[in-house]
PDB file of C-alpha atoms in Angstrom:
ATOM      1  CA  MET A 128     -28.478  72.845 -58.044  1.00 88.00           C
ATOM      2  CA  GLU A 129     -31.864  72.675 -56.306  1.00 94.00           C
ATOM      3  CA  VAL A 130     -32.815  76.078 -57.735  1.00 97.00           C
ATOM      4  CA  ILE A 131     -32.027  74.871 -61.268  1.00 96.00           C
ATOM      5  CA  VAL A 132     -34.067  71.688 -60.789  1.00 96.00           C
ATOM      6  CA  ASN A 133     -36.995  73.692 -59.403  1.00 96.00           C
ATOM      7  CA  LEU A 134     -36.827  76.090 -62.361  1.00 97.00           C
ATOM      8  CA  LEU A 135     -36.809  73.110 -64.741  1.00 97.00           C
ATOM      9  CA  ILE A 136     -39.857  71.654 -62.972  1.00 95.00           C
ATOM     10  CA  TRP A 137     -41.580  75.039 -63.255  1.00 97.00           C
ATOM     11  CA  LEU A 138     -40.787  75.209 -66.987  1.00 97.00           C
ATOM     12  CA  HIS A 139     -42.002  71.621 -67.382  1.00 95.00           C
ATOM     13  CA  ILE A 140     -45.330  72.468 -65.739  1.00 94.00           C
ATOM     14  CA  ILE A 141     -45.750  75.644 -67.812  1.00 95.00           C
ATOM     15  CA  ALA A 142     -45.064  73.662 -70.989  1.00 95.00           C
ATOM     16  CA  PHE A 143     -47.518  70.968 -69.908  1.00 91.00           C
ATOM     17  CA  ILE A 144     -50.223  73.575 -69.383  1.00 92.00           C
ATOM     18  CA  ALA A 145     -49.469  75.351 -72.677  1.00 92.00           C
ATOM     19  CA  GLY A 146     -49.412  72.100 -74.630  1.00 88.00           C
ATOM     20  CA  GLY A 147     -52.405  70.728 -72.772  1.00 85.00           C
ATOM     21  CA  SER A 148     -54.530  73.668 -73.816  1.00 85.00           C
ATOM     22  CA  ASN A 149     -54.643  72.074 -77.261  1.00 81.00           C
ATOM     23  CA  SER A 150     -56.040  68.912 -75.710  1.00 79.00           C
ATOM     24  CA  VAL A 151     -58.936  70.872 -74.280  1.00 81.00           C
ATOM     25  CA  VAL A 152     -59.552  73.419 -77.028  1.00 84.00           C
ATOM     26  CA  GLY A 153     -58.937  71.143 -80.048  1.00 78.00           C
ATOM     27  CA  PRO A 154     -62.007  68.928 -79.610  1.00 79.00           C
ATOM     28  CA  VAL A 155     -64.184  71.946 -78.772  1.00 85.00           C
ATOM     29  CA  ILE A 156     -63.191  73.760 -81.953  1.00 86.00           C
ATOM     30  CA  GLY A 157     -63.287  70.556 -83.994  1.00 79.00           C
ATOM     31  CA  ALA A 158     -66.902  69.983 -82.978  1.00 83.00           C
ATOM     32  CA  ARG A 159     -67.823  73.451 -84.265  1.00 87.00           C
ATOM     33  CA  LEU A 160     -65.997  73.312 -87.591  1.00 80.00           C
ATOM     34  CA  ALA A 161     -68.560  71.200 -89.428  1.00 78.00           C
ATOM     35  CA  SER A 162     -71.372  73.700 -88.909  1.00 89.00           C
ATOM     36  CA  ALA A 163     -69.245  76.858 -89.083  1.00 90.00           C
ATOM     37  CA  THR A 164     -69.650  79.510 -91.739  1.00 93.00           C
ATOM     38  CA  PRO A 165     -66.614  80.098 -93.982  1.00 90.00           C
ATOM     39  CA  ASP A 166     -65.669  83.183 -91.941  1.00 92.00           C
ATOM     40  CA  GLN A 167     -66.035  81.323 -88.660  1.00 93.00           C
ATOM     41  CA  ARG A 168     -64.045  78.397 -90.061  1.00 89.00           C
ATOM     42  CA  ALA A 169     -61.193  80.736 -91.015  1.00 91.00           C
ATOM     43  CA  GLY A 170     -61.159  82.096 -87.466  1.00 93.00           C
ATOM     44  CA  TYR A 171     -61.207  78.616 -85.947  1.00 90.00           C
ATOM     45  CA  TYR A 172     -58.362  77.519 -88.205  1.00 89.00           C
ATOM     46  CA  GLY A 173     -56.383  80.584 -87.175  1.00 92.00           C
ATOM     47  CA  VAL A 174     -56.805  79.784 -83.489  1.00 91.00           C
ATOM     48  CA  MET A 175     -55.901  76.135 -84.030  1.00 88.00           C
ATOM     49  CA  ASN A 176     -52.832  77.020 -86.087  1.00 89.00           C
ATOM     50  CA  THR A 177     -51.624  79.346 -83.319  1.00 92.00           C
ATOM     51  CA  LEU A 178     -52.278  76.720 -80.657  1.00 90.00           C
ATOM     52  CA  SER A 179     -50.440  74.192 -82.804  1.00 88.00           C
ATOM     53  CA  GLN A 180     -47.340  76.376 -82.809  1.00 91.00           C
ATOM     54  CA  VAL A 181     -47.557  76.853 -79.044  1.00 92.00           C
ATOM     55  CA  GLY A 182     -48.002  73.100 -78.668  1.00 89.00           C
ATOM     56  CA  LYS A 183     -44.893  72.346 -80.725  1.00 89.00           C
ATOM     57  CA  VAL A 184     -42.754  74.651 -78.596  1.00 94.00           C
ATOM     58  CA  ALA A 185     -44.299  73.166 -75.451  1.00 94.00           C
ATOM     59  CA  MET A 186     -43.582  69.594 -76.588  1.00 91.00           C
ATOM     60  CA  VAL A 187     -39.944  70.445 -77.292  1.00 94.00           C
ATOM     61  CA  ALA A 188     -39.686  72.050 -73.842  1.00 96.00           C
ATOM     62  CA  LEU A 189     -41.229  68.952 -72.235  1.00 94.00           C
ATOM     63  CA  LEU A 190     -38.910  66.603 -74.101  1.00 92.00           C
ATOM     64  CA  ILE A 191     -35.896  68.618 -72.929  1.00 96.00           C
ATOM     65  CA  THR A 192     -36.893  69.436 -69.348  1.00 97.00           C
ATOM     66  CA  GLY A 193     -38.316  65.997 -68.525  1.00 94.00           C
ATOM     67  CA  PRO A 194     -35.075  64.020 -68.956  1.00 94.00           C
ATOM     68  CA  LEU A 195     -33.050  66.818 -67.329  1.00 96.00           C
ATOM     69  CA  ILE A 196     -35.295  66.721 -64.251  1.00 95.00           C
ATOM     70  CA  LEU A 197     -35.237  62.927 -64.197  1.00 93.00           C
ATOM     71  CA  PHE A 198     -31.464  62.780 -64.156  1.00 94.00           C
ATOM     72  CA  MET A 199     -30.735  65.877 -62.056  1.00 95.00           C
ATOM     73  CA  LYS A 200     -33.344  65.184 -59.349  1.00 91.00           C
ATOM     74  CA  TYR A 201     -33.729  61.408 -59.406  1.00 89.00           C
ATOM     75  CA  GLY A 202     -30.374  60.253 -60.749  1.00 91.00           C
ATOM     76  CA  GLY A 203     -31.793  58.577 -63.834  1.00 91.00           C
ATOM     77  CA  LEU A 204     -34.167  55.723 -64.560  1.00 91.00           C
ATOM     78  CA  GLY A 205     -32.991  53.382 -61.803  1.00 88.00           C
ATOM     79  CA  GLY A 206     -35.927  53.996 -59.495  1.00 83.00           C
ATOM     80  CA  ALA A 207     -38.589  54.526 -62.146  1.00 90.00           C
ATOM     81  CA  SER A 208     -41.912  53.009 -61.093  1.00 94.00           C
ATOM     82  CA  VAL A 209     -44.486  51.303 -63.255  1.00 97.00           C
ATOM     83  CA  TRP A 210     -46.437  54.586 -63.137  1.00 97.00           C
ATOM     84  CA  PHE A 211     -43.501  56.373 -64.725  1.00 95.00           C
ATOM     85  CA  TRP A 212     -43.485  53.864 -67.598  1.00 96.00           C
ATOM     86  CA  ILE A 213     -47.255  54.169 -68.015  1.00 98.00           C
ATOM     87  CA  LYS A 214     -46.707  57.930 -68.244  1.00 96.00           C
ATOM     88  CA  MET A 215     -44.028  57.479 -70.882  1.00 96.00           C
ATOM     89  CA  VAL A 216     -46.252  55.195 -72.991  1.00 97.00           C
ATOM     90  CA  LEU A 217     -49.012  57.800 -72.794  1.00 97.00           C
ATOM     91  CA  VAL A 218     -46.540  60.543 -73.765  1.00 94.00           C
ATOM     92  CA  ALA A 219     -45.698  58.479 -76.857  1.00 95.00           C
ATOM     93  CA  VAL A 220     -49.417  58.057 -77.622  1.00 96.00           C
ATOM     94  CA  MET A 221     -49.877  61.816 -77.237  1.00 92.00           C
ATOM     95  CA  LEU A 222     -46.948  62.588 -79.497  1.00 92.00           C
ATOM     96  CA  ALA A 223     -48.208  60.198 -82.196  1.00 95.00           C
ATOM     97  CA  ALA A 224     -51.757  61.563 -81.962  1.00 93.00           C
ATOM     98  CA  ILE A 225     -50.503  65.153 -82.094  1.00 90.00           C
ATOM     99  CA  ILE A 226     -48.430  64.483 -85.211  1.00 92.00           C
ATOM    100  CA  TYR A 227     -51.181  62.498 -86.946  1.00 96.00           C
ATOM    101  CA  GLY A 228     -53.866  64.996 -85.931  1.00 91.00           C
ATOM    102  CA  GLY A 229     -51.744  67.898 -87.155  1.00 90.00           C
ATOM    103  CA  ILE A 230     -51.297  66.290 -90.558  1.00 94.00           C
ATOM    104  CA  GLN A 231     -55.021  65.589 -90.825  1.00 94.00           C
ATOM    105  CA  PHE A 232     -55.921  69.074 -89.604  1.00 89.00           C
ATOM    106  CA  LYS A 233     -53.789  70.654 -92.341  1.00 91.00           C
ATOM    107  CA  LYS A 234     -55.584  68.473 -94.911  1.00 94.00           C
ATOM    108  CA  SER A 235     -58.947  69.495 -93.468  1.00 89.00           C
ATOM    109  CA  GLN A 236     -58.082  73.152 -93.999  1.00 88.00           C
ATOM    110  CA  GLY A 237     -57.985  72.338 -97.704  1.00 89.00           C
ATOM    111  CA  GLY A 238     -61.548  71.046 -97.532  1.00 87.00           C
ATOM    112  CA  ASP A 239     -60.958  67.322 -96.866  1.00 90.00           C
ATOM    113  CA  ALA A 240     -63.970  66.339 -94.731  1.00 87.00           C
ATOM    114  CA  GLU A 241     -62.601  62.869 -93.925  1.00 94.00           C
ATOM    115  CA  ALA A 242     -59.342  64.422 -92.701  1.00 93.00           C
ATOM    116  CA  ALA A 243     -61.384  66.722 -90.440  1.00 87.00           C
ATOM    117  CA  LYS A 244     -63.018  63.689 -88.816  1.00 90.00           C
ATOM    118  CA  LEU A 245     -59.642  61.990 -88.381  1.00 94.00           C
ATOM    119  CA  ALA A 246     -58.149  65.165 -86.884  1.00 89.00           C
ATOM    120  CA  ASP A 247     -61.058  65.374 -84.443  1.00 86.00           C
ATOM    121  CA  THR A 248     -60.510  61.758 -83.391  1.00 91.00           C
ATOM    122  CA  ALA A 249     -56.783  62.423 -82.957  1.00 92.00           C
ATOM    123  CA  HIS A 250     -57.552  65.463 -80.785  1.00 87.00           C
ATOM    124  CA  LYS A 251     -59.805  63.331 -78.582  1.00 88.00           C
ATOM    125  CA  ILE A 252     -57.110  60.653 -78.241  1.00 93.00           C
ATOM    126  CA  THR A 253     -54.606  63.373 -77.355  1.00 90.00           C
ATOM    127  CA  ALA A 254     -56.965  64.736 -74.683  1.00 88.00           C
ATOM    128  CA  LEU A 255     -57.457  61.307 -73.103  1.00 93.00           C
ATOM    129  CA  ALA A 256     -53.718  60.594 -73.195  1.00 94.00           C
ATOM    130  CA  PHE A 257     -53.079  64.034 -71.670  1.00 91.00           C
ATOM    131  CA  LEU A 258     -55.333  63.194 -68.728  1.00 93.00           C
ATOM    132  CA  GLY A 259     -53.605  59.831 -68.373  1.00 96.00           C
ATOM    133  CA  VAL A 260     -50.166  61.459 -68.410  1.00 94.00           C
ATOM    134  CA  LEU A 261     -51.222  63.814 -65.650  1.00 93.00           C
ATOM    135  CA  LEU A 262     -52.740  61.022 -63.537  1.00 97.00           C
ATOM    136  CA  SER A 263     -49.781  58.694 -63.953  1.00 97.00           C
ATOM    137  CA  ALA A 264     -47.353  61.561 -63.167  1.00 94.00           C
ATOM    138  CA  VAL A 265     -49.167  62.147 -59.886  1.00 95.00           C
ATOM    139  CA  PHE A 266     -48.715  58.476 -58.973  1.00 96.00           C
ATOM    140  CA  ALA A 267     -45.144  58.353 -60.286  1.00 93.00           C
ATOM    141  CA  PHE A 268     -43.867  61.464 -58.539  1.00 88.00           C
ATOM    142  CA  GLY A 269     -46.490  62.235 -55.857  1.00 78.00           C
TER     143      GLY A 269
END
């Protein structure tokens, strides 16, 4: 059983890294979109669309592996600390920001400048929540 739990933790970390790459790259690309040429913009959108797909798979993996680890390793929510609940609130913030930012990013690809600004803000919120999730996880499970 320990091997399975360790493999789930490994998958969880891989998914966190893969999904977190969006939190780092999104704001960087977003800052460049406004001044990009049409060709550059198409390239940036292509990268962001690919990262978005990776992020969706990563989020599904996190939402599956997280509860499995929690129950298989810790026996459920009984001993969950305040740090765990802070982490979960930040996960919800991340998920909401990712969904909202994705919707706005798609609109921005059609030329909606206001949607581009909203997507950029959502990416920044996601990045901050990502850092908070990581910090609170360290305190919750460290």
